[in-house]
Coordinates of C-alpha atoms in Angstrom, one line a residue:
A1 CA 0.0 0.0 0.0
R2 CA 2.9 2.4 0.7
Q3 CA 4.4 1.8 -2.7
L4 CA 1.0 2.7 -4.3
D5 CA 0.8 5.9 -2.1
A6 CA 4.3 6.9 -3.0
R7 CA 3.7 6.3 -6.8
A8 CA 0.4 8.1 -6.7
L9 CA 2.1 11.1 -4.9
H10 CA 4.9 11.0 -7.6
A11 CA 2.2 11.1 -10.3
L12 CA 0.3 13.9 -8.7
N13 CA 3.5 16.0 -8.3
R14 CA 4.4 15.3 -12.0
L15 CA 0.9 16.5 -13.1
K16 CA 1.2 19.6 -10.9
A17 CA 4.5 20.5 -12.4
S18 CA 3.3 19.9 -16.0
T19 CA 2.5 22.8 -18.4
P20 CA -1.0 23.2 -19.8
A21 CA 0.4 22.0 -23.1
T22 CA 1.5 18.6 -21.6
F23 CA -1.1 18.0 -18.8
D24 CA -3.6 16.0 -20.9
S25 CA -1.0 13.7 -22.2
M26 CA 0.6 13.2 -18.8
F27 CA -2.8 12.6 -17.3
I28 CA -3.7 9.9 -19.8
Q29 CA -0.2 8.3 -19.3
T30 CA -0.7 8.3 -15.6
Q31 CA -4.2 6.9 -15.8
L32 CA -3.1 4.1 -18.1
A33 CA -0.2 3.2 -15.8
Q34 CA -2.3 3.1 -12.7
H35 CA -5.2 1.2 -14.3
E36 CA -2.7 -1.4 -15.7
E37 CA -1.0 -1.8 -12.4
F38 CA -4.3 -2.3 -10.5
L39 CA -5.7 -4.6 -13.3
H40 CA -2.5 -6.7 -13.0
T41 CA -2.9 -6.9 -9.1
L42 CA -6.6 -7.7 -9.4
T43 CA -6.0 -10.4 -12.0
T44 CA -3.0 -12.1 -10.6
E45 CA -3.4 -11.7 -6.9
L46 CA -6.9 -10.8 -5.7
L47 CA -9.1 -12.8 -7.8
P48 CA -7.2 -16.1 -7.5
A49 CA -7.3 -15.6 -3.7
V50 CA -11.0 -14.9 -3.2
T51 CA -13.3 -17.8 -2.5
H52 CA -16.4 -15.8 -1.4
F53 CA -18.9 -16.0 -4.3
E54 CA -20.2 -12.4 -4.1
L55 CA -17.0 -10.8 -3.5
R56 CA -15.5 -12.7 -6.4
N57 CA -18.3 -11.5 -8.6
E58 CA -17.7 -7.8 -7.5
L59 CA -14.1 -8.1 -8.3
A60 CA -14.8 -9.6 -11.7
E61 CA -17.1 -6.8 -12.5
M62 CA -14.5 -4.3 -11.4
Q63 CA -12.0 -6.2 -13.7
R64 CA -14.4 -5.6 -16.6
T65 CA -14.8 -2.0 -15.7
L66 CA -10.9 -1.5 -15.5
R67 CA -10.5 -3.1 -18.9
L68 CA -13.1 -0.8 -20.5
H69 CA -11.4 2.2 -18.9
L70 CA -8.1 1.0 -20.2
D71 CA -9.5 0.8 -23.7
Q72 CA -11.0 4.2 -23.5
A73 CA -7.7 5.7 -22.2
R74 CA -5.8 4.1 -25.0
T75 CA -8.1 5.4 -27.6
L76 CA -7.9 8.9 -26.2
Q77 CA -4.1 8.5 -26.1
S78 CA -3.9 7.5 -29.8
N79 CA -6.6 10.0 -30.9
P80 CA -6.3 13.1 -28.8
V81 CA -9.0 15.7 -29.0
L82 CA -7.8 19.0 -30.0

């Protein structure tokens, strides 16, 4: 958890230091990295360890939502709106 906090704080500081011209690009890059990291943790650590049916279903739904968000962020990254 502390590593996640440290990385989130680092990302926030990078965004605060960015210029208006680079903010959008940096924001999308940050969102991609954070979503990919959490999706990896969810898929490789959390889901395999959960045995409670309802919790497993909730995590599986979260996994689907994260994948959708990643797809949307990748689309934005490759086709930025002017």
